[in-house]
């Protein structure tokens, strides 16, 4: 069954205990997680654990036997100051993606050391910028920001991007961003209006965006399944 018995939110005596619980949830079935997320949408239960459950579900579905059959749209990054927001695209396109079966939890290797079509999920709570990533057959990097926040605008700091790039591309100085595609996966109920925002001035950020000036929003079914019904 799901994890939603009781009406109280969970808290933890230490980060170690929380990590142990999250590791246990990674071993739970896809159906259990789907039921728990749906119940959280309805009741707000298990609010503290649902962000990790959501991340884990996305990883499990991307690496499942059938992959995912979802929807995506292209959007344009905005600054938190100094630039008018560009209207977001509303054109959803169907897509299918299936990664290799085993999710690699733990330290994330450098880009050169990554295997193609393998999903890497950092278990470091301080890992910068994204939750997980994979290297495409075209040798580009797709990175994911997954969130269950209620607000429709998701912001990030450029310093986090720099830390991420130095970890993944330690021997490169130029052109790194041109090999990166950013994917934003919000709550299913927020997908139509979800936007991403870079914190800082336009003068500082815009010349350095590269391919991050555009990103993709992926829409997950409200049922949290691998396809729309």
Short mmCIF file of C-alpha atoms in Angstrom, two decimals:
data_model
loop_
_atom_site.label_atom_id
_atom_site.label_comp_id
_atom_site.label_asym_id
_atom_site.label_seq_id
_atom_site.Cartn_x
_atom_site.Cartn_y
_atom_site.Cartn_z
CA UNK A 1 0.00 0.00 0.00
CA UNK A 2 1.00 3.65 0.08
CA UNK A 3 2.74 5.56 2.86
CA UNK A 4 -0.11 7.92 3.63
CA UNK A 5 -1.73 6.44 6.73
CA UNK A 6 -2.12 9.12 9.37
CA UNK A 7 -2.47 12.84 8.96
CA UNK A 8 0.82 14.07 10.37
CA UNK A 9 3.93 15.25 8.58
CA UNK A 10 7.17 13.40 9.24
CA UNK A 11 10.28 14.98 10.63
CA UNK A 12 13.64 13.35 11.37
CA UNK A 13 16.02 13.39 14.32
CA UNK A 14 19.04 13.57 12.01
CA UNK A 15 20.07 13.75 8.36
CA UNK A 16 21.39 10.19 8.69
CA UNK A 17 17.97 8.85 9.64
CA UNK A 18 16.36 10.81 6.82
CA UNK A 19 18.87 9.38 4.33
CA UNK A 20 18.11 5.86 5.55
CA UNK A 21 14.38 6.41 5.08
CA UNK A 22 14.95 7.83 1.59
CA UNK A 23 17.08 4.79 0.69
CA UNK A 24 14.24 2.56 1.84
CA UNK A 25 11.80 4.47 -0.34
CA UNK A 26 14.07 3.97 -3.36
CA UNK A 27 13.40 0.25 -2.97
CA UNK A 28 9.61 0.73 -2.97
CA UNK A 29 7.49 -0.16 -5.96
CA UNK A 30 6.46 2.33 -8.60
CA UNK A 31 2.80 1.78 -7.74
CA UNK A 32 3.38 2.53 -4.06
CA UNK A 33 5.08 5.81 -4.92
CA UNK A 34 2.38 6.80 -7.41
CA UNK A 35 -0.30 6.21 -4.79
CA UNK A 36 1.59 8.20 -2.18
CA UNK A 37 2.11 11.18 -4.47
CA UNK A 38 -1.53 11.17 -5.51
CA UNK A 39 -2.59 11.04 -1.87
CA UNK A 40 -0.24 13.93 -1.07
CA UNK A 41 -1.86 15.97 -3.85
CA UNK A 42 -5.22 15.36 -2.21
CA UNK A 43 -4.35 15.66 1.49
CA UNK A 44 -0.88 17.15 1.91
CA UNK A 45 0.34 14.11 3.86
CA UNK A 46 4.04 13.13 3.84
CA UNK A 47 4.94 16.61 2.59
CA UNK A 48 8.58 16.30 3.69
CA UNK A 49 9.18 13.02 1.87
CA UNK A 50 7.28 13.62 -1.35
CA UNK A 51 9.98 15.67 -3.11
CA UNK A 52 12.37 12.71 -2.88
CA UNK A 53 9.62 10.28 -3.76
CA UNK A 54 8.86 12.34 -6.87
CA UNK A 55 12.51 12.43 -7.92
CA UNK A 56 12.79 8.68 -7.39
CA UNK A 57 9.64 7.99 -9.38
CA UNK A 58 10.90 10.02 -12.36
CA UNK A 59 14.18 8.10 -12.28
CA UNK A 60 12.42 4.72 -12.07
CA UNK A 61 10.05 5.49 -14.92
CA UNK A 62 12.79 6.82 -17.20
CA UNK A 63 14.67 3.54 -16.73
CA UNK A 64 11.66 1.22 -16.81
CA UNK A 65 11.08 -1.45 -19.46
CA UNK A 66 8.67 0.73 -21.43
CA UNK A 67 10.25 4.12 -20.68
CA UNK A 68 8.04 7.22 -20.60
CA UNK A 69 5.52 8.61 -23.10
CA UNK A 70 4.98 12.15 -21.84
CA UNK A 71 4.67 15.69 -23.18
CA UNK A 72 7.23 18.50 -23.40
CA UNK A 73 7.43 22.09 -24.47
CA UNK A 74 10.28 24.50 -25.05
CA UNK A 75 10.55 27.57 -22.84
CA UNK A 76 12.91 30.52 -22.54
CA UNK A 77 14.93 31.32 -19.43
CA UNK A 78 14.37 34.67 -17.74
CA UNK A 79 16.34 36.85 -15.34
CA UNK A 80 15.06 37.80 -11.92
CA UNK A 81 15.92 41.42 -12.69
CA UNK A 82 16.88 43.61 -15.60
CA UNK A 83 14.93 41.84 -18.32
CA UNK A 84 11.31 41.53 -19.31
CA UNK A 85 9.98 38.02 -19.23
CA UNK A 86 9.54 36.36 -22.59
CA UNK A 87 6.14 34.69 -23.00
CA UNK A 88 6.44 30.94 -22.54
CA UNK A 89 5.54 28.47 -25.24
CA UNK A 90 2.29 26.57 -24.80
CA UNK A 91 2.88 24.06 -27.57
CA UNK A 92 3.06 20.58 -26.07
CA UNK A 93 4.68 17.80 -28.08
CA UNK A 94 4.52 14.09 -27.35
CA UNK A 95 7.83 12.32 -26.80
CA UNK A 96 9.17 8.94 -25.76
CA UNK A 97 12.34 8.23 -23.82
CA UNK A 98 13.79 5.03 -22.42
CA UNK A 99 17.14 5.00 -20.64
CA UNK A 100 19.19 1.97 -19.66
CA UNK A 101 17.65 -0.03 -16.83
CA UNK A 102 19.94 0.53 -13.86
CA UNK A 103 19.94 3.92 -12.13
CA UNK A 104 23.40 4.87 -10.87
CA UNK A 105 22.95 6.30 -7.36
CA UNK A 106 26.00 7.84 -5.68
CA UNK A 107 28.83 10.15 -6.75
CA UNK A 108 28.30 11.49 -10.26
CA UNK A 109 31.25 10.92 -12.64
CA UNK A 110 32.64 13.55 -14.96
CA UNK A 111 31.09 13.90 -18.39
CA UNK A 112 33.96 12.03 -20.06
CA UNK A 113 33.50 9.08 -17.68
CA UNK A 114 29.73 8.80 -18.10
CA UNK A 115 28.23 5.92 -20.04
CA UNK A 116 25.67 6.69 -22.74
CA UNK A 117 21.96 6.63 -21.81
CA UNK A 118 22.64 5.87 -18.13
CA UNK A 119 20.82 7.94 -15.50
CA UNK A 120 23.10 9.29 -12.78
CA UNK A 121 21.49 10.40 -9.50
CA UNK A 122 23.63 12.11 -6.89
CA UNK A 123 23.05 11.04 -3.28
CA UNK A 124 24.89 14.14 -2.07
CA UNK A 125 22.24 16.53 -0.66
CA UNK A 126 24.52 19.46 -1.53
CA UNK A 127 25.05 18.51 -5.17
CA UNK A 128 24.59 21.75 -7.14
CA UNK A 129 21.94 22.81 -9.61
CA UNK A 130 20.26 19.53 -10.68
CA UNK A 131 18.95 16.25 -9.28
CA UNK A 132 20.09 13.86 -11.99
CA UNK A 133 21.37 13.62 -15.56
CA UNK A 134 22.27 11.39 -18.49
CA UNK A 135 24.62 11.50 -21.47
CA UNK A 136 22.89 11.13 -24.84
CA UNK A 137 24.03 9.07 -27.81
CA UNK A 138 24.97 12.38 -29.43
CA UNK A 139 27.31 12.98 -26.44
CA UNK A 140 25.31 15.83 -25.00
CA UNK A 141 24.23 16.14 -21.38
CA UNK A 142 20.58 16.29 -20.31
CA UNK A 143 20.11 17.54 -16.74
CA UNK A 144 16.96 17.58 -14.62
CA UNK A 145 15.47 19.95 -12.10
CA UNK A 146 12.55 18.13 -10.47
CA UNK A 147 10.33 20.01 -8.05
CA UNK A 148 7.04 19.66 -6.19
CA UNK A 149 6.98 23.27 -5.07
CA UNK A 150 3.56 24.89 -5.18
CA UNK A 151 4.72 28.08 -6.90
CA UNK A 152 4.92 28.10 -10.68
CA UNK A 153 8.28 29.94 -10.89
CA UNK A 154 11.45 27.97 -10.09
CA UNK A 155 14.63 30.01 -9.59
CA UNK A 156 18.29 29.04 -9.41
CA UNK A 157 21.56 30.84 -8.80
CA UNK A 158 24.22 31.16 -11.45
CA UNK A 159 26.84 30.20 -8.85
CA UNK A 160 25.16 26.78 -8.62
CA UNK A 161 25.47 26.36 -12.38
CA UNK A 162 29.18 27.19 -12.20
CA UNK A 163 29.76 24.65 -9.42
CA UNK A 164 27.93 22.01 -11.40
CA UNK A 165 29.92 22.69 -14.58
CA UNK A 166 33.24 22.49 -12.73
CA UNK A 167 32.28 19.10 -11.30
CA UNK A 168 31.08 17.59 -14.57
CA UNK A 169 33.46 19.32 -17.03
CA UNK A 170 36.61 19.81 -14.91
CA UNK A 171 38.98 20.19 -17.86
CA UNK A 172 36.93 22.51 -20.05
CA UNK A 173 36.58 26.27 -19.93
CA UNK A 174 34.52 27.21 -22.97
CA UNK A 175 31.51 25.73 -24.68
CA UNK A 176 30.36 23.60 -21.75
CA UNK A 177 26.85 25.03 -21.68
CA UNK A 178 26.44 24.34 -25.38
CA UNK A 179 26.48 20.62 -24.53
CA UNK A 180 23.84 20.87 -21.80
CA UNK A 181 20.03 20.65 -22.09
CA UNK A 182 18.08 21.63 -19.00
CA UNK A 183 14.78 19.85 -18.27
CA UNK A 184 12.34 21.18 -15.69
CA UNK A 185 9.80 18.68 -14.28
CA UNK A 186 7.28 20.47 -12.04
CA UNK A 187 4.14 19.23 -10.34
CA UNK A 188 1.74 17.91 -12.99
CA UNK A 189 -0.77 20.61 -12.01
CA UNK A 190 1.85 23.34 -12.61
CA UNK A 191 3.25 22.17 -15.94
CA UNK A 192 1.20 24.50 -18.14
CA UNK A 193 2.42 27.63 -16.32
CA UNK A 194 5.81 26.55 -14.96
CA UNK A 195 8.75 28.88 -15.64
CA UNK A 196 12.41 28.97 -14.64
CA UNK A 197 14.29 32.06 -13.57
CA UNK A 198 18.00 32.77 -13.15
CA UNK A 199 18.80 34.95 -10.16
CA UNK A 200 20.93 37.96 -11.01
CA UNK A 201 21.13 40.83 -13.47
CA UNK A 202 20.68 40.45 -17.20
CA UNK A 203 24.10 41.98 -17.85
CA UNK A 204 25.79 39.33 -15.72
CA UNK A 205 23.84 36.31 -16.88
CA UNK A 206 22.52 36.65 -20.38
CA UNK A 207 25.85 36.56 -22.30
CA UNK A 208 26.78 33.31 -20.52
CA UNK A 209 23.58 31.32 -20.91
CA UNK A 210 24.49 29.46 -24.07
CA UNK A 211 21.93 26.72 -24.69
CA UNK A 212 20.46 27.36 -21.22
CA UNK A 213 18.68 30.37 -22.72
CA UNK A 214 16.16 27.70 -23.69
CA UNK A 215 15.06 24.74 -21.65
CA UNK A 216 12.38 22.08 -21.73
CA UNK A 217 9.38 21.63 -19.45
CA UNK A 218 8.16 18.05 -19.18
CA UNK A 219 4.58 17.28 -18.28
CA UNK A 220 3.96 14.18 -16.16
CA UNK A 221 0.41 12.73 -16.03
CA UNK A 222 -1.63 13.64 -12.95
CA UNK A 223 -1.70 9.91 -12.22
CA UNK A 224 2.14 9.87 -12.19
CA UNK A 225 2.14 7.01 -14.70
CA UNK A 226 4.54 6.41 -17.57
CA UNK A 227 2.01 7.62 -20.16
CA UNK A 228 -1.14 9.69 -20.59
CA UNK A 229 -4.39 7.74 -20.72
#
